[in-house]
mmCIF file of C-alpha atoms in Angstrom:
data_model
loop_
_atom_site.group_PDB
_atom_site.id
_atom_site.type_symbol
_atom_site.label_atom_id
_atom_site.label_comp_id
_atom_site.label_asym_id
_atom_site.label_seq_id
_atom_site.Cartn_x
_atom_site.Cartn_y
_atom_site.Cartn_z
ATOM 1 C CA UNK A 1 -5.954 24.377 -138.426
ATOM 2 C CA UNK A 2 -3.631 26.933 -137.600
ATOM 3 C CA UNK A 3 -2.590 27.470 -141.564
ATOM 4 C CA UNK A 4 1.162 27.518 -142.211
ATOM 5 C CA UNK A 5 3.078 28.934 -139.721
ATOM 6 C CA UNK A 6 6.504 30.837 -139.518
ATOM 7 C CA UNK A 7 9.055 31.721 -137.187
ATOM 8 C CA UNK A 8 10.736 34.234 -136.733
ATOM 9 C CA UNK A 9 8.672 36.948 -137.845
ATOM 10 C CA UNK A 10 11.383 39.287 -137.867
ATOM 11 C CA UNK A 11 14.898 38.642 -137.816
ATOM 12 C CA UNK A 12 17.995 41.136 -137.604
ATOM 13 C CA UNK A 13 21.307 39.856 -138.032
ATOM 14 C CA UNK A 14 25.412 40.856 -138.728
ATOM 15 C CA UNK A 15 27.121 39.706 -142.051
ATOM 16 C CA UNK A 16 28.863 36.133 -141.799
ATOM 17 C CA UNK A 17 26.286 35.161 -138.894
ATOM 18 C CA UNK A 18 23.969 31.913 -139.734
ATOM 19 C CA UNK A 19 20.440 32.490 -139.865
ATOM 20 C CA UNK A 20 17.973 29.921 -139.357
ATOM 21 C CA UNK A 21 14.086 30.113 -140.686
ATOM 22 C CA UNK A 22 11.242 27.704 -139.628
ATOM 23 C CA UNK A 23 7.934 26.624 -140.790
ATOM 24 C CA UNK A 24 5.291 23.923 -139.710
ATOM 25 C CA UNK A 25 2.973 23.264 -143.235
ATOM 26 C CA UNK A 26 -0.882 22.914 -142.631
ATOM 27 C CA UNK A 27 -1.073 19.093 -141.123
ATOM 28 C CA UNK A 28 -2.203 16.265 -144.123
ATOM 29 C CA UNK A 29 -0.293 19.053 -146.887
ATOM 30 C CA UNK A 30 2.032 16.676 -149.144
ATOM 31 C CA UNK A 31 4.051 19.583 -150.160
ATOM 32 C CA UNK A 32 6.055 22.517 -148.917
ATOM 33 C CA UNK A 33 7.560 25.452 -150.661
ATOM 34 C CA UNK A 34 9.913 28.035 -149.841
ATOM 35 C CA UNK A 35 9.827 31.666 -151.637
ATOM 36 C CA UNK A 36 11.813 34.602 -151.326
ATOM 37 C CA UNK A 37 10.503 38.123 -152.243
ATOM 38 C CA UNK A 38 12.519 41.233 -152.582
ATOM 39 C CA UNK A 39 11.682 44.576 -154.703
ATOM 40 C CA UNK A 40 14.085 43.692 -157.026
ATOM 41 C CA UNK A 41 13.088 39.979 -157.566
ATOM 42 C CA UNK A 42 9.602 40.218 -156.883
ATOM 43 C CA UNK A 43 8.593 36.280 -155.431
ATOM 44 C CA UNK A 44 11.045 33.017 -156.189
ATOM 45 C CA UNK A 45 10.246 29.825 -155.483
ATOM 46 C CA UNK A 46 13.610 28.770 -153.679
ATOM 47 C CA UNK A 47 12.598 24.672 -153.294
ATOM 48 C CA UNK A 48 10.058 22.523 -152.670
ATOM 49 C CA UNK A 49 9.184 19.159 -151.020
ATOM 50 C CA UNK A 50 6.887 16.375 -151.402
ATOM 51 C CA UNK A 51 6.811 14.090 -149.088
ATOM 52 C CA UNK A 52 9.891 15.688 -147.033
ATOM 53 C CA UNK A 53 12.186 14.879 -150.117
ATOM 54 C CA UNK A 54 13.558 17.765 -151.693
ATOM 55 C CA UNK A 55 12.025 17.721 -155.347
ATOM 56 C CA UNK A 56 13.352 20.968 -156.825
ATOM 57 C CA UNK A 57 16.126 23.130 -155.284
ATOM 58 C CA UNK A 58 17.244 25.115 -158.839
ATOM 59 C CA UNK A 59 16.153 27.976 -157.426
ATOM 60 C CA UNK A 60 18.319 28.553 -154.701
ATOM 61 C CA UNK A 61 20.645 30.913 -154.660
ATOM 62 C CA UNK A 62 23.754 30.142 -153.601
ATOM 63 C CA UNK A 63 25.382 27.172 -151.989
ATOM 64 C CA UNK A 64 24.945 28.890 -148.631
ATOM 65 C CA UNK A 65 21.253 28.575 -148.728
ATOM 66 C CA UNK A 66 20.275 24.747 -147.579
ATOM 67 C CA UNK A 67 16.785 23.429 -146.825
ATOM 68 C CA UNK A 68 15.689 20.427 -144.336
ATOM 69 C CA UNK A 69 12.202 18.989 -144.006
ATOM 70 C CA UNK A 70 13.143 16.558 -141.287
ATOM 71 C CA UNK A 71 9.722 15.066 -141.037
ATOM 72 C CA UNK A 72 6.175 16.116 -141.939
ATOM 73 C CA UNK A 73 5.371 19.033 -140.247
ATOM 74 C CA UNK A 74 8.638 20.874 -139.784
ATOM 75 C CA UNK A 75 11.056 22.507 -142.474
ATOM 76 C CA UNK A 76 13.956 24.513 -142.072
ATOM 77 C CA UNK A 77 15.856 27.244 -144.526
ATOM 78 C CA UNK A 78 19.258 28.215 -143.391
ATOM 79 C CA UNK A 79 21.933 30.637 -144.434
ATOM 80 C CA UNK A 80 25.680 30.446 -143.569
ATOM 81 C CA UNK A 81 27.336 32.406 -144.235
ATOM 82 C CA UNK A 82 24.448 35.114 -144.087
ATOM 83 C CA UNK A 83 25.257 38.528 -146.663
ATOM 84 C CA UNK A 84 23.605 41.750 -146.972
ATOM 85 C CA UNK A 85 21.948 41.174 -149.967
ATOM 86 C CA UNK A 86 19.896 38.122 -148.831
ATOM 87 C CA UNK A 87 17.870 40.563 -147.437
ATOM 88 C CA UNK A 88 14.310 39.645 -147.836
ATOM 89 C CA UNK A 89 10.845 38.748 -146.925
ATOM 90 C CA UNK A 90 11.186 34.671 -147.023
ATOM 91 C CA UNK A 91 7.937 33.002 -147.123
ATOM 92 C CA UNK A 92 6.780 29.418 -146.258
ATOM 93 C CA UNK A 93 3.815 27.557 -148.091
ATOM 94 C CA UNK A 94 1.982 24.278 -148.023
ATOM 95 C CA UNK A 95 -0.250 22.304 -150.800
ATOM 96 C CA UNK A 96 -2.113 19.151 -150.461
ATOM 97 C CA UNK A 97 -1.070 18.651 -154.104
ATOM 98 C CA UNK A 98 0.278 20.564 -157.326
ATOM 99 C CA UNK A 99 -2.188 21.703 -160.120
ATOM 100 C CA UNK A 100 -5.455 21.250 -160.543
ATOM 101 C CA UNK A 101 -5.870 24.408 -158.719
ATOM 102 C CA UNK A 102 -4.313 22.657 -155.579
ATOM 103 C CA UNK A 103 -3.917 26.237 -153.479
ATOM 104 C CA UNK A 104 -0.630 27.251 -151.972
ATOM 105 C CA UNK A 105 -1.576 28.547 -148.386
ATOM 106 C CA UNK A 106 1.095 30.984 -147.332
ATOM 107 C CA UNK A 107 2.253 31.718 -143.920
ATOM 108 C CA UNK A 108 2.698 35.390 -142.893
ATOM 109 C CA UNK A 109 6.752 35.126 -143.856
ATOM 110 C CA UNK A 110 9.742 36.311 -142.161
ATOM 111 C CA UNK A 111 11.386 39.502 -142.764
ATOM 112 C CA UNK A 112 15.073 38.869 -142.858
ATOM 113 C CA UNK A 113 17.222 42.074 -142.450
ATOM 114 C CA UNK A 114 21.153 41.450 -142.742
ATOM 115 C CA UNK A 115 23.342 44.216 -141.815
ATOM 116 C CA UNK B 1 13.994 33.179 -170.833
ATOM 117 C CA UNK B 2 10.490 32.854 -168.864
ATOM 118 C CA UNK B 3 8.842 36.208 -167.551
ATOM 119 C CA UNK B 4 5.577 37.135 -165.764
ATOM 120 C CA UNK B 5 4.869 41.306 -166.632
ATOM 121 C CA UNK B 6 2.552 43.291 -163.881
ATOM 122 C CA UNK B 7 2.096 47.140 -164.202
ATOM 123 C CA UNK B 8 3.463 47.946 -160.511
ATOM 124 C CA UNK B 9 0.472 50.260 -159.423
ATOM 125 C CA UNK B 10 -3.626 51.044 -160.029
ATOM 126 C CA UNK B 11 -5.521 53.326 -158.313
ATOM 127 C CA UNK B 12 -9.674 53.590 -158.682
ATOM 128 C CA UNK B 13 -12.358 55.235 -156.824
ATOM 129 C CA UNK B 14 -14.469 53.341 -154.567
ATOM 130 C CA UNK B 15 -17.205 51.602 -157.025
ATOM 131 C CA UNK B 16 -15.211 51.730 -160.079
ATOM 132 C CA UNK B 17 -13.965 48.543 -161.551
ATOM 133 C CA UNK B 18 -10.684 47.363 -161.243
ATOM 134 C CA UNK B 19 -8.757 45.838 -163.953
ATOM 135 C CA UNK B 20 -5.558 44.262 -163.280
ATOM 136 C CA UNK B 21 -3.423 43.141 -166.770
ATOM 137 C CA UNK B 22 -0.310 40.188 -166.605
ATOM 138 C CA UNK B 23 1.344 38.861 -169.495
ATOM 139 C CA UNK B 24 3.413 35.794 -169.358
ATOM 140 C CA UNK B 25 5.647 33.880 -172.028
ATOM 141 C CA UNK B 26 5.761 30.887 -171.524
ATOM 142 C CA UNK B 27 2.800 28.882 -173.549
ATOM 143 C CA UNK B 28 3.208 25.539 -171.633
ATOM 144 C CA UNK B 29 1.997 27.225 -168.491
ATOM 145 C CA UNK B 30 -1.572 25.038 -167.572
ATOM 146 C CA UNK B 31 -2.861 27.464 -164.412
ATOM 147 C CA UNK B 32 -2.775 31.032 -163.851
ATOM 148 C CA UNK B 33 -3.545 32.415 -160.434
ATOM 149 C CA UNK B 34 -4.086 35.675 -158.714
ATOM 150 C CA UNK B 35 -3.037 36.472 -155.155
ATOM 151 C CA UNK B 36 -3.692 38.796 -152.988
ATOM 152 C CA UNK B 37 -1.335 39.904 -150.372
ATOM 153 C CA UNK B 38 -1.977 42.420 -147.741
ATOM 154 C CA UNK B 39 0.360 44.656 -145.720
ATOM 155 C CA UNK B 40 2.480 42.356 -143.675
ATOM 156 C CA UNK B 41 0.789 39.071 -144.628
ATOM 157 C CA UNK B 42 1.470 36.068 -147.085
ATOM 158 C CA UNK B 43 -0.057 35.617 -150.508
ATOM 159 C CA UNK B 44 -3.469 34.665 -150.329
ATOM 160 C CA UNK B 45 -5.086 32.707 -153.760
ATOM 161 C CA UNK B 46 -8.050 34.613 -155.278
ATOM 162 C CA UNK B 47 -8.579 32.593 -157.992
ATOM 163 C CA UNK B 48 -7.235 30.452 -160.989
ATOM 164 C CA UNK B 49 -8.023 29.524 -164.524
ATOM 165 C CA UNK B 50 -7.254 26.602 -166.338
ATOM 166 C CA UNK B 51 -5.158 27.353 -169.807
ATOM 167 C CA UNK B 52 -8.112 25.928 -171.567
ATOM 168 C CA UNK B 53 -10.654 28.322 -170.715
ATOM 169 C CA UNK B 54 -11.008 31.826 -171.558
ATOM 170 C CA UNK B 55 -13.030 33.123 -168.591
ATOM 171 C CA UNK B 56 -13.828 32.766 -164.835
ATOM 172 C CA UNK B 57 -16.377 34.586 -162.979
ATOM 173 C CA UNK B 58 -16.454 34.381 -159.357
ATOM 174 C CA UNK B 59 -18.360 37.294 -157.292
ATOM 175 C CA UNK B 60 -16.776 40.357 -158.019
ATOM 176 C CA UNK B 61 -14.065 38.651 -159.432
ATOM 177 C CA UNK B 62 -13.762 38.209 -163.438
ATOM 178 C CA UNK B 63 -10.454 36.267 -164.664
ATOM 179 C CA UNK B 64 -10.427 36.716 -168.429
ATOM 180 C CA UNK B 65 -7.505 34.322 -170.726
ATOM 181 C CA UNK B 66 -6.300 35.703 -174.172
ATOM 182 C CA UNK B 67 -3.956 32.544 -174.381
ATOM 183 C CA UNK B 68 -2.903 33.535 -178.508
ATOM 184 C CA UNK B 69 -1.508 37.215 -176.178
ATOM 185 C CA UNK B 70 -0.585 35.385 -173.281
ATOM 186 C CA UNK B 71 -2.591 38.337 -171.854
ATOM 187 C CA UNK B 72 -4.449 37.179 -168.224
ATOM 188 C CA UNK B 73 -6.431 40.096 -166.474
ATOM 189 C CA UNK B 74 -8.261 40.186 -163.087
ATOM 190 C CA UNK B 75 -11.311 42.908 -162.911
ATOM 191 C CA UNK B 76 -12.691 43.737 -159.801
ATOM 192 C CA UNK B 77 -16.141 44.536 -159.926
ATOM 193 C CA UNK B 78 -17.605 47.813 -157.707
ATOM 194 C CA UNK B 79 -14.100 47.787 -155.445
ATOM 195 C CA UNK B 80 -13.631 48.673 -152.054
ATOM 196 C CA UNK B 81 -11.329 50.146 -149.784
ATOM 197 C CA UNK B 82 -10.651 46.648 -148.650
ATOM 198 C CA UNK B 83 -9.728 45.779 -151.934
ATOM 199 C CA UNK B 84 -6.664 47.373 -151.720
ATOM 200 C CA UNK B 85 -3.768 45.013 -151.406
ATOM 201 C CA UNK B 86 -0.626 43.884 -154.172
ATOM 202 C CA UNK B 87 -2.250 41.485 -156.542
ATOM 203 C CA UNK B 88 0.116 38.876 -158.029
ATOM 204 C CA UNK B 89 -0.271 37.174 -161.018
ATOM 205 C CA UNK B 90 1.329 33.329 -161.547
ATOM 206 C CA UNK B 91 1.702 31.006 -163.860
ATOM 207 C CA UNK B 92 2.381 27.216 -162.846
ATOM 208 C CA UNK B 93 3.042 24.457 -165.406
ATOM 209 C CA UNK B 94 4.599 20.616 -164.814
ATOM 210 C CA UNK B 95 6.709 20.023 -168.226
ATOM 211 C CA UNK B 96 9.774 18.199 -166.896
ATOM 212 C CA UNK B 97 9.521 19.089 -163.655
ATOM 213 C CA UNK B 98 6.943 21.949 -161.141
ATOM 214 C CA UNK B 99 7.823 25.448 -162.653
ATOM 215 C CA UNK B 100 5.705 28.022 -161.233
ATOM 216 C CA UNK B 101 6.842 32.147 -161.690
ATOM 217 C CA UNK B 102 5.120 35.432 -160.364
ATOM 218 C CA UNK B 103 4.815 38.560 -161.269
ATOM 219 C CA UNK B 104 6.120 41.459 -159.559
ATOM 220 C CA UNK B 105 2.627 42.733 -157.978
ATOM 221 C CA UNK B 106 0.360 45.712 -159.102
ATOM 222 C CA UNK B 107 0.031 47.560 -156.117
ATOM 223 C CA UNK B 108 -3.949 48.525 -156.082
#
């Protein structure tokens, strides 16, 4: 398998405009997360999925920030409108379960820059 | 409220051990991992330890649990040059609902 992987790698993009992350899990993985990690904030868990139903979104910022997983192997994060200080390396992961020292495989993220 | 506490940098000389310190506050947590995350990549898991246990050896890698502190560590054995990385320390618990909170990375 491939592991997790996100797109864009890098994005650069003007205040107010709506900026659109993506991420396939690891095929057979139950659950997705998304993180967000910033020197100031260090790594938070934005939301997660299990079975493409939104379990836990209490750490999302703002009402601009939504999440999709529209089927199995595709999620989306989105932000409109899209602000300087979202700023950030945003980072996709995939579990086949939680605990029991089910691992988290990251993808590489995507490096958000908001002018 | 909850917190996860990293010193933000460690530097060693190449064969020294390499101890990396967290402490955490919140006593419900049941795992605590360590990732490793190189330049430009995701976090990669190292290792865990159940909130029962007070130790985990794996290679060069020793996890040890003061759970009364709510003091984790991570010691490197004989490190590397490829050792260097940001080391993250986690704590992940299911009270109510998945909770799961980093720390803010000791840069090695």
């Amino acid at each position: 398998d491939a592991g997790v992987i996100q797109s864009p790698r890098h994005e650069v993009t003007e205040m107010g405009q709506e900026v659109t992350l993506r991420c396939k899990p690891i095929s057979g993985h139950d659950y997705l997360f998304w993180y967000r990690q910033t020197m100031m904030r260090g790594l938070e868990l934005l939301i997660y999925f299990n079975n493409n139903v939104p379990i836990d979104d209490s750490g999302m910022p703002e009402d601009r920030f939504s999440a999709k997983m529209p089927n199995a192997s595709f999620s989306t994060l989105k932000i409109q409108p899209s602000e300087p200080r979202d700023s950030a390396v945003y980072f996709c992961a995939s579990s086949l379960g939680l605990g029991r020292g089910n691992e988290q495989f990251f993808g590489p993220g995507t490096r958000l820059t908001v002018l | 409220g909850e917190d996860v506490e990293q010193s933000l940098f460690l530097s060693v000389r190449e064969g020294d051990s390499s101890v990396i310190n967290c402490t955490y506050t919140d006593s419900s947590s049941t795992y605590l991992y360590w990732y490793k995350q190189e330049p430009g990549a995701g976090l990669q898991l190292l290792t865990y330890i159940f909130s029962n246990m007070d130790m985990k050896q794996d290679q060069r890698l020793t996890v040890l649990l003061n759970k009364k502190d709510k003091h984790l560590s991570l010691r490197i054995a004989d490190t590397q040059t490829g050792d260097s990385a940001i080391y993250f320390c986690a704590e992940w618990g299911y009270t109510g609902g998945f909770k799961t909170i980093f720390g803010a990375g000791t840069r090695l």
